[in-house]
Amino acid sequence: MSAVKSSPLHTLSPLTPSNELSDVCGHQAVLKLENIQPSGSFKIRGIGHYIQKSIERGCDRVVSSSGGNAGMAAAYSSKIMGIPATIVIPKSTPSFMISKLRQEKADVIVHGEVWDMAHKKAITLAENKKCCLVHPFDHPDIWEGHSTIVDEILEQSTETPAAIVVSVGGGGLLCGILRGLHRHGATDIPVVAMETEGAHCLRAALDAGKPVSIGEITSIAKTLGALCVTQGVFDLKQGIQLSSHVISDKQAVEACINFADHHRMLVEPSCGAALAAGYSGLIQELRESNLIQKKGPVVFVVCGGNIVSIDQLMDWKKQFKID
């Protein structure tokens, strides 16, 4: 394997100040810009790492069950590593994502109404022992790859962060953040986990004391659309102050619009969930309640998003009657 291919597939993303969010939060806010990763989101960190590890174990083909950010990461990683990829997507995936996936040289199969059905199809396609099945979020190698975000944050920040704010779907990114904090002995940094109503599997799990299914996804934040959070969250959250917050789809879209106006970048509502912690005033409330540190910046992980366009953002703006 060449030196290039054995190197990480992700890039070091910037940690940049946000004057607008700082003003709203009443606290210094910085952005970890994972939306500029080669595959369009943070997913390249964990999925790229997992695929590289799988190739070392003899994998010669990739199958993924996601038409969103995980699918894009799997397709991009496979192309760079020089092995074929099949991406199984549910019927709910926007048509433009099929074109994006094919641009990465992936075969695309449309199967089932929702991700869970697509994943069952992917499992049958990946029965060959040399085939690597890429779960969107649930594997320790994926969490290990995502944990490099913490490595970079701690190296790039001149002060210990007051908190790290992340969106949560199935919990892969959250597990990566928690693992990274443990590895660095930085468990005193609070983590603020954000979800939208109708995709709130972490909140449901914390309320129940274990991972439970929320039954169906009703949020427009489809890439947060896991019915059940990974058990890894419960295994890794010990010793870390983790607070869970659920917002509306409207708040997530408002955050996306504000972010586009302020930073000239498009992100999807799944990412807007984390940004909404700042724009909605939640961070200010947490600061006043001593649930985040008084000193240091609040780090917002701008996780990215491929399933978004200007037209779609405008449609959501109209749907939620946002001025």
XYZ file of C-alpha atoms in Angstrom, residues 51-235:
185
model
C -12.205 1.075 5.648
C -8.424 1.381 5.868
C -8.393 -1.020 8.820
C -10.687 -3.404 6.935
C -8.394 -3.412 3.905
C -5.504 -4.310 6.199
C -7.624 -7.270 7.322
C -8.169 -8.407 3.715
C -11.268 -6.509 2.594
C -11.436 -5.901 -1.153
C -14.916 -4.394 -1.527
C -17.125 -1.978 0.443
C -20.874 -2.056 1.024
C -22.556 0.831 2.858
C -26.169 1.467 3.802
C -26.535 5.227 3.648
C -27.489 7.767 1.033
C -26.260 10.585 3.213
C -22.965 11.595 4.736
C -21.884 8.053 5.656
C -22.529 6.811 2.138
C -20.532 9.674 0.676
C -17.656 8.967 3.057
C -17.685 5.277 2.160
C -17.806 6.014 -1.573
C -15.017 8.606 -1.403
C -12.794 6.428 0.790
C -13.263 3.407 -1.460
C -12.381 5.431 -4.540
C -9.206 6.773 -2.944
C -8.248 3.307 -1.697
C -8.897 1.775 -5.118
C -11.593 -0.751 -4.231
C -15.206 -0.946 -5.486
C -18.109 0.301 -3.380
C -21.823 -0.404 -3.372
C -24.042 2.075 -1.554
C -27.561 0.949 -0.623
C -29.884 3.898 -0.131
C -33.528 4.129 0.985
C -36.181 5.557 -1.323
C -36.346 8.702 0.807
C -32.856 9.756 -0.370
C -32.922 12.860 -2.638
C -32.165 12.069 -6.283
C -29.214 14.458 -6.423
C -27.436 12.267 -3.874
C -27.435 9.396 -6.360
C -25.500 11.597 -8.772
C -23.065 12.589 -6.021
C -22.442 8.975 -5.073
C -21.920 7.948 -8.697
C -19.443 10.785 -9.143
C -17.406 8.956 -6.495
C -17.530 5.833 -8.735
C -19.897 3.942 -6.421
C -22.625 1.532 -7.509
C -25.959 2.683 -6.092
C -28.870 0.424 -5.129
C -32.198 1.904 -3.989
C -33.948 -0.374 -1.501
C -36.610 0.112 1.169
C -38.502 3.077 2.517
C -36.108 3.874 5.376
C -32.459 3.331 6.322
C -33.134 0.248 8.433
C -34.482 -1.582 5.376
C -31.557 -0.436 3.250
C -29.172 -1.693 5.919
C -30.746 -5.170 5.917
C -30.157 -5.307 2.149
C -26.566 -4.193 2.640
C -26.002 -6.996 5.154
C -27.043 -9.610 2.568
C -24.783 -8.029 -0.060
C -21.828 -8.090 2.307
C -21.952 -11.779 3.198
C -18.695 -12.420 1.319
C -15.881 -12.570 3.881
C -13.742 -10.158 1.860
C -16.544 -7.601 1.740
C -16.467 -4.734 4.255
C -19.888 -3.737 5.602
C -19.789 -0.076 6.633
C -22.295 0.791 9.336
C -22.954 4.551 9.407
C -21.989 4.940 13.072
C -21.732 1.770 15.161
C -18.168 0.419 15.301
C -15.179 1.156 17.599
C -12.893 1.791 14.596
C -15.326 4.439 13.396
C -15.367 6.081 16.820
C -11.582 6.003 16.904
C -11.448 7.858 13.596
C -13.938 10.459 14.784
C -11.917 10.966 17.969
C -9.246 12.752 15.932
C -11.543 15.787 16.045
C -10.679 16.101 19.741
C -6.961 15.726 18.981
C -7.185 18.711 16.656
C -9.426 20.846 18.856
C -7.077 20.542 21.823
C -4.058 21.299 19.645
C -5.660 24.230 17.815
C -7.318 25.934 20.792
C -5.199 28.281 22.884
C -7.456 27.572 25.882
C -9.223 24.505 27.200
C -12.716 24.557 25.639
C -15.632 25.528 27.869
C -17.708 22.877 26.082
C -17.962 20.920 22.841
C -21.317 21.040 21.056
C -22.278 18.199 18.692
C -25.280 16.971 16.767
C -26.321 13.399 17.536
C -27.837 10.846 15.184
C -26.906 7.272 15.995
C -24.104 8.448 18.251
C -20.980 7.802 16.173
C -19.672 11.362 16.368
C -20.595 11.615 20.038
C -18.730 8.379 20.785
C -15.707 9.762 18.962
C -15.766 12.959 21.008
C -16.162 11.034 24.271
C -13.361 8.629 23.345
C -11.057 11.501 22.424
C -11.717 13.293 25.716
C -10.930 10.124 27.663
C -7.717 9.558 25.709
C -6.474 13.063 26.466
C -7.562 13.010 30.109
C -9.857 15.925 29.274
C -13.031 14.555 30.828
C -13.659 17.879 32.575
C -14.766 19.394 29.239
C -18.591 19.238 29.095
C -20.288 17.866 25.971
C -23.565 19.361 24.753
C -25.521 16.902 22.581
C -28.173 18.285 20.234
C -31.032 16.487 18.468
C -34.238 17.414 16.688
C -37.667 16.311 17.862
C -38.564 13.197 15.891
C -34.927 12.069 15.673
C -34.234 12.135 19.403
C -32.929 8.615 20.046
C -30.242 9.808 22.483
C -32.754 11.666 24.633
C -35.033 8.620 24.617
C -32.127 6.363 25.583
C -30.966 8.594 28.426
C -34.516 8.784 29.751
C -34.812 4.992 29.620
C -31.315 4.326 30.923
C -30.463 2.210 27.883
C -30.716 2.347 24.076
C -34.359 2.159 22.962
C -36.091 2.591 19.622
C -38.077 5.766 18.998
C -40.266 3.847 16.529
C -40.104 6.195 13.546
C -38.255 9.254 12.271
C -40.525 12.277 11.875
C -37.863 15.016 11.780
C -36.698 16.585 8.519
C -33.136 16.074 9.803
C -32.970 12.695 8.071
C -29.243 12.199 8.613
C -29.946 12.232 12.345
C -32.444 9.501 11.601
C -31.329 6.509 13.653
C -34.117 4.773 15.517
C -31.769 3.712 18.312
C -28.536 5.216 19.640
C -25.473 2.992 19.946
C -24.653 1.355 23.276
C -21.216 2.925 22.891
C -22.559 6.219 24.211
C -23.368 4.596 27.570
C -20.002 2.860 27.683
